[in-house]
Amino acid sequence: MKAFTSISLIFCGLLSACGGGGDSNNTVVETSVNAGIDLQITEKSEFIITAQGSPADGTFTWQQVSGPSLDGFVLDGAEQTLKAPDVKTDSVIILRVSYQSTGSSAVSDDISILVSSNNQLPLVVVTQTSPETLPSVYKDTVTLSGLESSDPDDNGQIDSYLWQLLSGPDLDIASFNESTLSFSHPLLESNANLSWQLTVTDDEGGEASTQYSMTLNKTNELVDANAGADKNVEEFEQVTLDATNSETVTDTYQCKWQQLTGNAETLINSDQCTATFIASDVDTQTTLSFEVTVTDSKGRNDTDSLFIDVSPKALGLINDSGVGECFNNAQRINCGDEDFPAQDAELGRDSYANDLEKAGKGNLAFDYTKLNEFADEVGDDSSDFTCIRDNLTGLVWEVKSAASGVVPSTVLRDGQNHYIWDIGDTTSGVTTAGGANTTCPSNTDCGLRTYIDEVNALDFCGGTNWRVPTYNELLGLIDYGKQGQRVLIDESFFPNIPVSGAINSVNLPYWTSQTAADGTSLSQAYIIDMSDGNDLAYPKENAAYVRLVRSR
């Protein structure tokens, strides 16, 4: 494009005066500039731009208007030799030349320069970086690296990696999109050839790939039994034996557990890869050992073992029995009698009751604190309290409200209300919830789950984590020193207990959260009779009382 401007010049005759009556000539002179034709060039190449201006006595000035930056601007002179920048994508640079001749205004013209990107594809390199000692063997961590791949462009870099397993056995790989790829050398019946492809992409979208082959060696032993890590547990704790990390070259395998040493434990599902048992009562730390035999579908097998250390529970974590007296075959006697040694009153926390520093009150070693509706402590002798904190276990217990009518015309936490057990796994024999307004005032149903939800919705006694107690937790409230009384629980802390025998055939049945494993339907859960302390596997569809508990 050419730009123009013009001026008027008054020429006077050299031989005549330039007076008012003389003749004159008015001449218009145009100023123009042309930046040249638009260019198309390749990145990092040299190119020349040349401008033309008229009249010829003017000066040229170049500046960059837009696009990737060029070095050296502003520039003076009609002709310039420039070097195209390094660009990631095709780009347009606009340059402007300004021209000014003597006595005229400046004019300008633009030139467009299309700079084409000339991306060089990345160079792909695969190396094996681990294990240090080759060839790899079973359970080695094998690592392939693409970090030696590079982008030959001066300012280029690798943006992404993509690994593909073209052939070979199935492998457990966390990610195929990192610069390195790792997997564990699998159990193999024969040598396996693996073929990999690594594709890398640079920051301009250029892709390149390479393939890499490797061999994994077969394993001499084709079954690898894994009994798991050794454990430390406490008495009465459920222990899980887990051999599911065992490996075989066949698709399926079987497990068989057996106990080698220690107190005899009752193993549940001993012919499965996951077995359980409840650690039995111990007075001192006891070591148990177990062995698992893993057999594949072709009859090949391997064994592995583990050790489990069982420790007694700390004295202060559970309540004692509440028995503070000793007896012979007929009557009460002084404790310490050599003919009737090691009685309950002489053992455990209760035997130190007189030496214990309590936070609250309670018979012998029992230590209870009364709480109001906001979970604030109230006086030990207060009659206005809503919950009880067991200072030994740290558990907070629900205190039932007084009788408010005849069931179901009662209030939510009336001690007379009773419920069916519906809090467990619905695939394990748990029945459906009881009908609404039958054994409780709920308009939904009379199942434990609904009652728990209703109490938690109240933020009752400062908590929303109320639940049904476990077997041991509920048993911890039993005070066997109250034998012969109406209930074996301290009614000064747990008032409003219903009349014995009001429901079903058990005097005062209270639910625990523990299902009774009867071997078939799992349709029973344990209750504890608060009138005599006995436990019973009780049908879940029968109604029983409940006293909720929560952790602090």
Short mmCIF file of C-alpha atoms in Angstrom, two decimals, residues 136-140 142 169-172 183-190 192 194 216-219 247-249:
data_model
loop_
_atom_site.label_atom_id
_atom_site.label_comp_id
_atom_site.label_asym_id
_atom_site.label_seq_id
_atom_site.Cartn_x
_atom_site.Cartn_y
_atom_site.Cartn_z
CA SER A 136 14.62 -58.83 37.11
CA VAL A 137 12.99 -61.57 39.16
CA TYR A 138 9.60 -62.12 40.82
CA LYS A 139 8.52 -59.20 43.04
CA ASP A 140 11.25 -56.87 41.71
CA VAL A 142 10.66 -52.82 37.22
CA PRO A 169 0.90 -60.40 30.59
CA ASP A 170 -1.51 -58.22 32.56
CA LEU A 171 0.33 -55.91 34.94
CA ASP A 172 -0.79 -53.75 37.84
CA PHE A 183 5.28 -52.46 37.90
CA SER A 184 6.04 -55.50 40.01
CA HIS A 185 7.58 -58.47 38.23
CA PRO A 186 4.67 -60.94 38.18
CA LEU A 187 4.57 -64.63 38.99
CA LEU A 188 5.19 -66.40 35.66
CA GLU A 189 5.01 -70.03 34.58
CA SER A 190 7.20 -69.30 31.53
CA ALA A 192 7.17 -63.55 28.93
CA LEU A 194 6.74 -57.57 26.66
CA LEU A 216 10.47 -61.22 32.16
CA ASN A 217 11.77 -64.53 33.43
CA LYS A 218 9.65 -67.39 34.72
CA THR A 219 9.44 -68.14 38.46
CA GLU A 247 -0.35 -65.18 44.28
CA THR A 248 -0.63 -68.09 41.86
CA VAL A 249 -0.28 -68.40 38.10
#
